[in-house]
Short mmCIF file of C-alpha atoms and ligand atoms in Angstrom, two decimals:
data_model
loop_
_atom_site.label_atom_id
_atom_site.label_comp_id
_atom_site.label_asym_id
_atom_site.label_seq_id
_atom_site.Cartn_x
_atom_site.Cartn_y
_atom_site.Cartn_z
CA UNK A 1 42.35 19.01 -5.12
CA UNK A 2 41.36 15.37 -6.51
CA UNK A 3 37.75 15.43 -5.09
CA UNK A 4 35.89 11.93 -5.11
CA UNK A 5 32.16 11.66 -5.49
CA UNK A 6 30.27 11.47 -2.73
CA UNK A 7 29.94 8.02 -1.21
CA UNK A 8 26.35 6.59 -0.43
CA UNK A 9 25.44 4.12 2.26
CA UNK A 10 25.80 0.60 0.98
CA UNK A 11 22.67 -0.29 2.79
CA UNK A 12 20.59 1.07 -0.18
CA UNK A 13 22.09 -1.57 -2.74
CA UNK A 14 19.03 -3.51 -1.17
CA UNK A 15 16.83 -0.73 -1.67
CA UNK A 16 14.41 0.34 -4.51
CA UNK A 17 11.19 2.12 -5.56
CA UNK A 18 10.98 1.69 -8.60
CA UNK A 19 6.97 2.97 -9.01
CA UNK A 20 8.72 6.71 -8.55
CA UNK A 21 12.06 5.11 -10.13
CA UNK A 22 13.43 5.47 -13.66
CA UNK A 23 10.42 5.07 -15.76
CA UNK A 24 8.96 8.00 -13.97
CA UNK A 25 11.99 10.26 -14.25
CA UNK A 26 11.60 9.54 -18.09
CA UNK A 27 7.67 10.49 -18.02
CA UNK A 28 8.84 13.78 -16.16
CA UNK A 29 11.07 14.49 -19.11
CA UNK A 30 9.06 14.14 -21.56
CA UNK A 31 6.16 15.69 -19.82
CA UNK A 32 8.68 19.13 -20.05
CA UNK A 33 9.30 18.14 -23.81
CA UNK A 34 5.69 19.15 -24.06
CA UNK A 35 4.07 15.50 -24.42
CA UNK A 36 0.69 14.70 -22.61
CA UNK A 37 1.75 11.56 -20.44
CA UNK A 38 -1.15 9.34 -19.30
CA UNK A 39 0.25 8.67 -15.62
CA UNK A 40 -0.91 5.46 -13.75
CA UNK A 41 1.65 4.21 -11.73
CA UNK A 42 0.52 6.01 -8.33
CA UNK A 43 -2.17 5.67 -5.95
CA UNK A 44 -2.62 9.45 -5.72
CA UNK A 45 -6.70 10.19 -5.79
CA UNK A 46 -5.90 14.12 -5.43
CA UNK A 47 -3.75 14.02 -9.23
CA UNK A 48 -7.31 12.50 -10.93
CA UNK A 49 -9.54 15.22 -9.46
CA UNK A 50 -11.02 13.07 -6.33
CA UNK A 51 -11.68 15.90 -3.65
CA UNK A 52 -10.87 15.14 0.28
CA UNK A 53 -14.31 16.04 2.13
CA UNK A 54 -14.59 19.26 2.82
CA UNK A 55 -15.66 19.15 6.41
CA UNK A 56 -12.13 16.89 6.69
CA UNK A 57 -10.78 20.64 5.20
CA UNK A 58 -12.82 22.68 7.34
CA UNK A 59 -11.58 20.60 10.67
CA UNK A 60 -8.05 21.61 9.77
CA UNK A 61 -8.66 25.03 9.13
CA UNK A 62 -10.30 25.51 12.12
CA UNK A 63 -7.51 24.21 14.39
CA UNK A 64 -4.47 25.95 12.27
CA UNK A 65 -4.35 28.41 15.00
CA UNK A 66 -3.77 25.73 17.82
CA UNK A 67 -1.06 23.92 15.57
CA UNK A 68 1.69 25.78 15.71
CA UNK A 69 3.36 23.87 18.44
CA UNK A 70 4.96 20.19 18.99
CA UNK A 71 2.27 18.17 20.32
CA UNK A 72 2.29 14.78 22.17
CA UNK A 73 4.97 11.71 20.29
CA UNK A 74 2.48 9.69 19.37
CA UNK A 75 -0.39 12.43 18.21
CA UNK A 76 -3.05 14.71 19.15
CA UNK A 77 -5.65 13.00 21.94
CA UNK A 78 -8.67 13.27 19.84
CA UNK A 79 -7.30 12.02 16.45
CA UNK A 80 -5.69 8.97 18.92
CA UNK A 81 -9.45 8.96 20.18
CA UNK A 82 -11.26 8.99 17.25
CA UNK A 83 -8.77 5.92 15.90
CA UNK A 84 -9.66 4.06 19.43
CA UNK A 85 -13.52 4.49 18.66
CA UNK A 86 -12.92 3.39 14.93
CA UNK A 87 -11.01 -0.04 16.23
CA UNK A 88 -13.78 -0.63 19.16
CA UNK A 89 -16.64 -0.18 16.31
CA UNK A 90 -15.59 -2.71 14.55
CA UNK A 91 -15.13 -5.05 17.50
CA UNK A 92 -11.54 -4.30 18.49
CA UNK A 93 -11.99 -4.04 22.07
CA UNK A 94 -8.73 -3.55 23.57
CA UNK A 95 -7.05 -0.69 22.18
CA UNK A 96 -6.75 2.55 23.96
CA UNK A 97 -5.81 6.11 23.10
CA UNK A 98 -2.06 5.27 24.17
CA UNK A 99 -1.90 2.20 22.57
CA UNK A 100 -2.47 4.58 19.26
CA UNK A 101 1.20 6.46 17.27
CA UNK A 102 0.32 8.70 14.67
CA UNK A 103 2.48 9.56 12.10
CA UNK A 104 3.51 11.00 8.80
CA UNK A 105 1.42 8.82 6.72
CA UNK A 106 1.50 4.86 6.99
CA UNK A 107 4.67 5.51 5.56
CA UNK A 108 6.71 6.81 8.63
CA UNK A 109 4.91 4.33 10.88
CA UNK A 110 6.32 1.59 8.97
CA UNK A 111 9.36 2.54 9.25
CA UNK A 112 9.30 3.20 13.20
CA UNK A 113 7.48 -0.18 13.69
CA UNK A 114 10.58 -1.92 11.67
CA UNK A 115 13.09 -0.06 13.30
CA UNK A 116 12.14 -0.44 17.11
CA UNK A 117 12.23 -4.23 16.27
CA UNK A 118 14.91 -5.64 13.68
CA UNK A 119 18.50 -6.65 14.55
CA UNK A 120 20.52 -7.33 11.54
CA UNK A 121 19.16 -10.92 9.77
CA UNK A 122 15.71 -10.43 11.89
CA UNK A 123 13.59 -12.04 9.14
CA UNK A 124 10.09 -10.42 8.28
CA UNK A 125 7.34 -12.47 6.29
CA UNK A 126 6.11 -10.36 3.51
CA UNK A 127 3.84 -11.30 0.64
CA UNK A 128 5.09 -11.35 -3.47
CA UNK A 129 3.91 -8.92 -4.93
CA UNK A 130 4.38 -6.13 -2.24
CA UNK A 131 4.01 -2.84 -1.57
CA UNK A 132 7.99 -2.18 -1.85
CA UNK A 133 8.18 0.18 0.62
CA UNK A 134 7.80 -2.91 3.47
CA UNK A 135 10.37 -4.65 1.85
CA UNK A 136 12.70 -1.44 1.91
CA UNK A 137 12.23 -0.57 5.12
CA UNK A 138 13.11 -3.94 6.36
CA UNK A 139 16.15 -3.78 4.38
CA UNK A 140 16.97 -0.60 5.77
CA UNK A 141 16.57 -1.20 8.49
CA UNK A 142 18.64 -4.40 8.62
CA UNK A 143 16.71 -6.98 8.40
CA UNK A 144 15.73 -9.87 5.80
CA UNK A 145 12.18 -9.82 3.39
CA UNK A 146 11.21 -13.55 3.33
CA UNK A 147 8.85 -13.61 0.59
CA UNK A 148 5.18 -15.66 0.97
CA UNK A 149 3.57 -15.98 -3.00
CA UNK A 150 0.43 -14.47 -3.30
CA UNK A 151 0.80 -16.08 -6.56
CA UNK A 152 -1.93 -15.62 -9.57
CA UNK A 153 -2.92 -19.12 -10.06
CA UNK A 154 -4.36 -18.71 -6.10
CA UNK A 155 -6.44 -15.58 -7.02
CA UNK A 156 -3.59 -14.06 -5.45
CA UNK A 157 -4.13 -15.23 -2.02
CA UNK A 158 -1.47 -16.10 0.88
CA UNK A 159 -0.91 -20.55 1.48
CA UNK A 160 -0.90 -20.63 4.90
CA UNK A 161 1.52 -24.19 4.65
CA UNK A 162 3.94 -22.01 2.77
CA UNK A 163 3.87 -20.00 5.15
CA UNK A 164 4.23 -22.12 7.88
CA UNK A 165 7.28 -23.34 6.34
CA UNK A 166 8.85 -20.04 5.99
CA UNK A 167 9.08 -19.48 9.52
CA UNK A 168 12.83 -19.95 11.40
CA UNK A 169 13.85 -19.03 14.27
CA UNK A 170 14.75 -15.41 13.03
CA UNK A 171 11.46 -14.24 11.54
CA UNK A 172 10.08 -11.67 13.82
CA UNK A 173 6.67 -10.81 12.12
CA UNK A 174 4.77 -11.11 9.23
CA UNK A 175 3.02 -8.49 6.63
CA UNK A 176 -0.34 -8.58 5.35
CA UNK A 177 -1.69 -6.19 2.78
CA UNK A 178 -5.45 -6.35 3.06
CA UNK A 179 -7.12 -4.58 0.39
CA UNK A 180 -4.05 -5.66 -1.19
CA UNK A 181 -1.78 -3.01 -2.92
CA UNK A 182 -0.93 -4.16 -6.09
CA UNK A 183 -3.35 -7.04 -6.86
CA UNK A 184 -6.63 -5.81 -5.28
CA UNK A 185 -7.16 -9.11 -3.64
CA UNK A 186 -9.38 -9.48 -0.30
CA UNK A 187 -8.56 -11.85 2.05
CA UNK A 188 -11.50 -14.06 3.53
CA UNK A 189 -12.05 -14.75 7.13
CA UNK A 190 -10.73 -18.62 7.31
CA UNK A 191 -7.57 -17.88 5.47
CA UNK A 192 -6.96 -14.84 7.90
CA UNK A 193 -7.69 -17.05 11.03
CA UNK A 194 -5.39 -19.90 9.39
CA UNK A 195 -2.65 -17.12 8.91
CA UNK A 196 -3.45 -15.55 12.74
CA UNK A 197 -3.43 -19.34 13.84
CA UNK A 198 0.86 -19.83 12.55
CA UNK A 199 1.85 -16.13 14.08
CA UNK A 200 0.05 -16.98 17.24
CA UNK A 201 2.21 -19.95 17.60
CA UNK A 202 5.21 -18.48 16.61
CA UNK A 203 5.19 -15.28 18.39
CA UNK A 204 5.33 -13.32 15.22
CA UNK A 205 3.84 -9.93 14.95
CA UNK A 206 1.51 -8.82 13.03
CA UNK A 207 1.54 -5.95 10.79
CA UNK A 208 -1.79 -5.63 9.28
CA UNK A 209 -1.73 -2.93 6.22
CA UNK A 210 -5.35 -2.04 6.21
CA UNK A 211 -5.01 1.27 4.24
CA UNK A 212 -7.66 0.45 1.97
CA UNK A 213 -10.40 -1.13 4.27
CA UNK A 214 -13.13 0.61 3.01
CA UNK A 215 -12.66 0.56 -0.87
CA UNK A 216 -14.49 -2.75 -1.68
CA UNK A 217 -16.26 -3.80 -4.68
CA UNK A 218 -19.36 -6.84 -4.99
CA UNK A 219 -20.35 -6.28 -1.50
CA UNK A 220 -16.93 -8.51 -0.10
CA UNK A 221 -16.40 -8.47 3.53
CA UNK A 222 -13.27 -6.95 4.87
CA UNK A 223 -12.36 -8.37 7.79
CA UNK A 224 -9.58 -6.57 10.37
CA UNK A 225 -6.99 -8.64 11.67
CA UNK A 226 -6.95 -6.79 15.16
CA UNK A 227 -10.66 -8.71 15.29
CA UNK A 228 -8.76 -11.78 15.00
CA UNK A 229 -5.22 -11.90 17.09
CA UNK A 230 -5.43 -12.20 20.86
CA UNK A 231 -2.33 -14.46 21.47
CA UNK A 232 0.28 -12.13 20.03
CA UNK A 233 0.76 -8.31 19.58
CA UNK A 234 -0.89 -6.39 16.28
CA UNK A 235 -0.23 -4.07 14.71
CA UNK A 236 -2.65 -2.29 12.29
CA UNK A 237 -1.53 0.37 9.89
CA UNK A 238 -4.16 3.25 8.60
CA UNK A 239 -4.23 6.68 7.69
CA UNK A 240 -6.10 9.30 5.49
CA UNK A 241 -4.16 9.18 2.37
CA UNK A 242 -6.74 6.80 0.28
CA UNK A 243 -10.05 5.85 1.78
CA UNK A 244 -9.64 10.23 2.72
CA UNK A 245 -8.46 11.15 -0.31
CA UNK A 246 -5.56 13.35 1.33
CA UNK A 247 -2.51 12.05 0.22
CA UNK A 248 -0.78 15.56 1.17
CA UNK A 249 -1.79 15.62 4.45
CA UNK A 250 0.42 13.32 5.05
CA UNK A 251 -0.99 11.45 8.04
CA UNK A 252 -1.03 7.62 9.24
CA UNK A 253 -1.17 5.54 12.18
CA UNK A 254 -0.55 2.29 14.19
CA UNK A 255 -2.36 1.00 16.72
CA UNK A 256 -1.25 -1.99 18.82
CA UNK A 257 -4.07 -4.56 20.33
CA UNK A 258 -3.34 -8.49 21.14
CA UNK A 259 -0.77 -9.66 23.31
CA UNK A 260 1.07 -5.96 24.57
CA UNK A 261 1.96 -7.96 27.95
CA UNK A 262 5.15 -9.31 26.49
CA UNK A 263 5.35 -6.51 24.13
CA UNK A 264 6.00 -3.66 26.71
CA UNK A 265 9.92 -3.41 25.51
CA UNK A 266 8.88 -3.15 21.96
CA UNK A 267 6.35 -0.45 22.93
CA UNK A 268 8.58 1.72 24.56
CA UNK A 269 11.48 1.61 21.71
CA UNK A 270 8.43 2.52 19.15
CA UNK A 271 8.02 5.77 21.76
CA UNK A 272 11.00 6.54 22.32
CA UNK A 273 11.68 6.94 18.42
CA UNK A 274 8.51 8.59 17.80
CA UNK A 275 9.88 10.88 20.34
CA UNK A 276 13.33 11.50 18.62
CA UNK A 277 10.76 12.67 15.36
CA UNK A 278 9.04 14.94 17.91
CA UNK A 279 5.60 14.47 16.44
CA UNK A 280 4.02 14.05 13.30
CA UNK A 281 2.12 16.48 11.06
CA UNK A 282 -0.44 18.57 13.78
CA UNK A 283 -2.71 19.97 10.89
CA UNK A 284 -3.39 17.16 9.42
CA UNK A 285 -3.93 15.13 12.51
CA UNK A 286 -6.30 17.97 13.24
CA UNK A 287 -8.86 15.66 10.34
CA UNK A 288 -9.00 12.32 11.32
CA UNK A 289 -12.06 12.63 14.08
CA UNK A 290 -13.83 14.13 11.43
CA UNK A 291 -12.87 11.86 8.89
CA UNK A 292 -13.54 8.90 11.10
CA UNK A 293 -16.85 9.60 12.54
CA UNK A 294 -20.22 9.70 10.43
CA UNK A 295 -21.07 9.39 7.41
CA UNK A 296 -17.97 7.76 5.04
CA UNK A 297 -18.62 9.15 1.51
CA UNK A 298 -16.08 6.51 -0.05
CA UNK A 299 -19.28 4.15 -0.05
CA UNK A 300 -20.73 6.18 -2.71
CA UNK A 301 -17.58 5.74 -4.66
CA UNK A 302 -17.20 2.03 -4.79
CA UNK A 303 -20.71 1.28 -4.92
CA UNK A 304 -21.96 0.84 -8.49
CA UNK A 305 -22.64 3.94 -10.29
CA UNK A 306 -19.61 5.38 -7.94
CA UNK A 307 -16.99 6.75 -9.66
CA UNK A 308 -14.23 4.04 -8.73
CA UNK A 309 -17.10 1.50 -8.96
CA UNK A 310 -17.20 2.80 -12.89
CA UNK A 311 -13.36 3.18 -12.98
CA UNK A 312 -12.45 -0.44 -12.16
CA UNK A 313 -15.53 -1.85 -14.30
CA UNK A 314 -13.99 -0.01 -17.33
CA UNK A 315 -10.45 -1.69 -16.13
CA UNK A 316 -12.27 -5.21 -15.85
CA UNK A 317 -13.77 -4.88 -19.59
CA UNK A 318 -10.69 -3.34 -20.98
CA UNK A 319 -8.84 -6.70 -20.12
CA UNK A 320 -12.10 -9.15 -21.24
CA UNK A 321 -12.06 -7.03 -24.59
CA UNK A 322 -8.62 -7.34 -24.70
CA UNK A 323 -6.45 -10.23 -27.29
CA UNK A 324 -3.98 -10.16 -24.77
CA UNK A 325 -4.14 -9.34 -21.15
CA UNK A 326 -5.96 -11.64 -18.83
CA UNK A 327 -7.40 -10.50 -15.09
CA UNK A 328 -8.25 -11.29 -11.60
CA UNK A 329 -10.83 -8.69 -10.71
CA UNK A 330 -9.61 -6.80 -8.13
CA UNK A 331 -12.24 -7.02 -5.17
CA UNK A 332 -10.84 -3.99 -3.29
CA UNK A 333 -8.45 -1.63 -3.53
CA UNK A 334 -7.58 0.76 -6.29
CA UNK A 335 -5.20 -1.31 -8.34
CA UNK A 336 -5.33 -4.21 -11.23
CA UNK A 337 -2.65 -6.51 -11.74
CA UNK A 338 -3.44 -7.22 -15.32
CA UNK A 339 -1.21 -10.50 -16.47
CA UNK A 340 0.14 -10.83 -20.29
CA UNK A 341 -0.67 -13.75 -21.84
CA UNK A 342 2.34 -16.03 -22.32
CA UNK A 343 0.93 -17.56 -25.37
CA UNK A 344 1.90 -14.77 -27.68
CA UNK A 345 4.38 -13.94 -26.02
CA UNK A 346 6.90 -16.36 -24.52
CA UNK A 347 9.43 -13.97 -23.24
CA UNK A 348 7.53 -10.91 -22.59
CA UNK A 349 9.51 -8.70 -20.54
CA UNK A 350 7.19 -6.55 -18.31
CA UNK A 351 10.01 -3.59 -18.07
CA UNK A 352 10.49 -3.45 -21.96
CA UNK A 353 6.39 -3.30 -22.32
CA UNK A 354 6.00 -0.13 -20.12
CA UNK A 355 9.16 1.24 -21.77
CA UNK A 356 7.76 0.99 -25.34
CA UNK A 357 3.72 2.06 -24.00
CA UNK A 358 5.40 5.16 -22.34
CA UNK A 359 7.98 6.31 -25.34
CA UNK A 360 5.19 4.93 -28.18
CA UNK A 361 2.02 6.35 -26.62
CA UNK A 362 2.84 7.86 -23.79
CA UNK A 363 0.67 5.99 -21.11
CA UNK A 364 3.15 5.39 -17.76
CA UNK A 365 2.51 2.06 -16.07
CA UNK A 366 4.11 0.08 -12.99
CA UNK A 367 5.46 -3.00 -14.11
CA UNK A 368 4.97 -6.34 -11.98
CA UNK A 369 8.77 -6.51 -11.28
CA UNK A 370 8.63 -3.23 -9.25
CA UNK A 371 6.42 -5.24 -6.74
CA UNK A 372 9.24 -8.05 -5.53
CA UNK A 373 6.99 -11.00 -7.47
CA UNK A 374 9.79 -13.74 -9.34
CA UNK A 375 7.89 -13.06 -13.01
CA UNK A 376 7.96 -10.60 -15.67
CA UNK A 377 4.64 -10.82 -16.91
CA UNK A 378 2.19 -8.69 -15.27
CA UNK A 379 1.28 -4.79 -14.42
CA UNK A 380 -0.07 -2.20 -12.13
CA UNK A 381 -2.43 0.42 -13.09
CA UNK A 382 -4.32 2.75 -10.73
CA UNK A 383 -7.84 2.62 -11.18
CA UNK A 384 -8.18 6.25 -10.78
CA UNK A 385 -8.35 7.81 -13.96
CA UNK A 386 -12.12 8.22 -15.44
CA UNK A 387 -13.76 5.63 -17.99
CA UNK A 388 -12.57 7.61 -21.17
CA UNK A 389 -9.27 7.73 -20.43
CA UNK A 390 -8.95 4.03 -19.02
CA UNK A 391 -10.93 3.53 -22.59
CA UNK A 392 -7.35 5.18 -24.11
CA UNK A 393 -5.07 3.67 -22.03
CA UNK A 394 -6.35 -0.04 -22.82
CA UNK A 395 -6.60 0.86 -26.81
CA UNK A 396 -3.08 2.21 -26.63
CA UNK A 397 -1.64 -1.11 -25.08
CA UNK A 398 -3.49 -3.33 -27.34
CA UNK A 399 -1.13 -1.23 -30.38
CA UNK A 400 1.99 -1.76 -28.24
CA UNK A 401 1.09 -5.75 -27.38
CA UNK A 402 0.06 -5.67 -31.34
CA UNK A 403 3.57 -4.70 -32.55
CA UNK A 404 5.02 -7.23 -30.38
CA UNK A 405 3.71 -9.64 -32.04
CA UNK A 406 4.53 -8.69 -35.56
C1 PLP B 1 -0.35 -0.73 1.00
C2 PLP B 1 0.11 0.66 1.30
N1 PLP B 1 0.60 0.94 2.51
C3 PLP B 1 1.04 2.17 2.82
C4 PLP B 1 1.03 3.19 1.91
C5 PLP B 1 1.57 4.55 2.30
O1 PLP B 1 0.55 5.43 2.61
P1 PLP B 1 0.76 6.85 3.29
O2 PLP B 1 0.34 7.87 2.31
O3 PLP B 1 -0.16 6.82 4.49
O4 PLP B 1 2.18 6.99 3.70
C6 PLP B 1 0.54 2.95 0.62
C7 PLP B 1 0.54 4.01 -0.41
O5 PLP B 1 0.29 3.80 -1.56
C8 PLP B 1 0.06 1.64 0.32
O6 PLP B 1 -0.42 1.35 -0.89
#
């Protein structure tokens, strides 16, 4: 029989992620070849020895034995509960436990926000450099990324007037990423209202990532969009994987405040496929009140002497000590976007760096280009890994940026 290979679906043309793409396949191999690979390209606290609380651990154990079955489409009551308390603690007044989805991570929630909304050529706003899985899942879903700069010479911060100017009559909402995932930006309070001030006119929604709201740095104020929007519907995303340090517990959520009058349709088709999932994780939903309420040890981390604190200084003077790489301190988040200095290198190719710093000394970065931005001459690394080896990683890069000068 003449068998053909399988065919894919043509929709994922549009599609990458390239921060588990090819460069990582290539660490992997070597990794079994017996090399020591210095892995930076993801946001994973667990793989550099950061613990989840235990109590977070305890909570979960506790409840295994009442987790065995399906439980309500959008999430266990008091994890929906403890979310609602969160939101009205910061000022967020009008959100209630219904208005609340969990899911599998931020992740899955993205995806069920994009596809209760998009028809094909629905255009969503998202910012340059992004976190690619928003601008996947609004390809997958059918719809169009419109890309906003948050471009380096602006400290990496949104233009509202470009913004503005984006808008047509087929963009349907707009992303913000705030800590921002890759550039560690913060976004202050006017530029946020001026940003609130367009959607609100438009009728766009807002999709507020706010997955790293608590990892700030300098004592910069982090300000929620839901505190903000009243004329239009929001949508904030959060979850345990970062500020919780449980990545594998895989669980997220969304909760909707503003304008839900005219957003009752929308609100139903996100049930409805929450419902076709049946429910997310129930362990791991089975942490959030606990992890919520209290005391929040990621203070201690990014305060100074705290272990990120320490992490991202040793990023910060890797870069000043550097001949090469320049930096806009990141003021949040656990990310720098480190930019290569176009003087020595006029057509520096951000792919062919990380390919020659993994193969030559075995360090694995993200480059820029992974992140939707139009250049080739910037980075990601995680800010994870402890001072010594960030010490390594940065002497190792100056040797590969050396030898492209020669
Ligand atoms: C900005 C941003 N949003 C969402 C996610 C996904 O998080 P989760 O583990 O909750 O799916 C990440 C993970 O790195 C992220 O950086």
């Amino acid at each position: 029989m003449n068998k053909k290979p399988i065919r894919t679906n043509s929709i994922l043309e549009d599609v990458r992620y390239e921060i588990r793409g090819e460069l990582a396949h290539r660490a992997h191999e070597m990794e079994r070849q017996g090399y020591e690979i210095i892995s930076l390209n993801i946001g994973n606290p667990g793989l550099f020895g950061y613990r989840t609380p235990e109590t977070m651990r305890l909570a979960m154990i506790e409840n295994l034995g009442q987790s065995e079955a399906y439980c309500h489409q959008k999430g266990i009551f008091p994890a929906r509960e403890a979310v609602v308390m969160q939101q009205q603690d910061r000022g967020v007044m009008d959100v209630s436990a219904d208005h609340v989805f969990m899911g599998n991570g931020v992740s899955e929630c993205i995806d069920l926000v994009l596809r209760a909304l998009l028809n094909s050529g629905d255009e969503i706003l998202l910012p340059s450099p992004d976190y690619p899985l928003w601008s996947a899942s609004v390809s997958l879903n059918h719809g169009t990324p419109v890309y906003y700069g948050c471009r380096p010479d602006r400290g990496f911060l949104p233009d509202p007037d470009e913004i503005q100017a984006l808008v047509t009559p087929r963009t349907r909402g707009i992303v913000l990423i705030n800590p921002n995932n890759p550039t560690g930006a913060v976004y202050p309070r006017e530029l946020l209202a001026a940003l609130v001030a367009i959607a609100e006119e438009n009728q766009l929604i807002v999709f507020a990532d706010e997955i790293y709201d608590q990892m700030l740095f300098d004592g910069v104020e982090h300000v929620p969009l839901a505190t903000l929007v009243h004329d239009t519907l929001c949508a904030t995303f959060n979850g345990l994987s970062k500020i919780y340090r449980a990545c594998g517990y895989r669980v997220g959520w969304v909760s909707f405040n503003g304008d839900r009058e005219h957003a009752a349709d929308y609100l139903h088709a996100v049930e409805l496929l929450a419902s076709l999932r049946l429910c997310a994780n129930v362990p791991g939903q089975w942490a959030v009140q606990t992890a919520l309420g209290g005391h929040q040890s990621i203070a201690q981390l990014t305060a100074p002497g705290g272990r990120l604190y320490q992490s991202r200084q040793a990023i910060i003077d890797g870069v000043e000590a550097s001949d090469f790489l320049e930096l806009q301190r990141p003021e949040g988040a656990m990310y720098a976007f480190p930019k290569v200095n176009a003087d020595h290198f006029p057509d520096f190719d951000d792919q062919a760096f990380a390919l020659e710093l993994l193969e030559k000394q075995h360090v694995l970065i993200a480059p820029g280009s992974s992140f939707n931005v139009p250049y080739r001459d910037h980075f990601r690394l995680t800010t994870l890994p402890d001072n010594r080896t960030i010490a390594a990683v940065f002497e190792r890069m100056e040797h590969v940026l050396e030898s492209f000068t020669a």
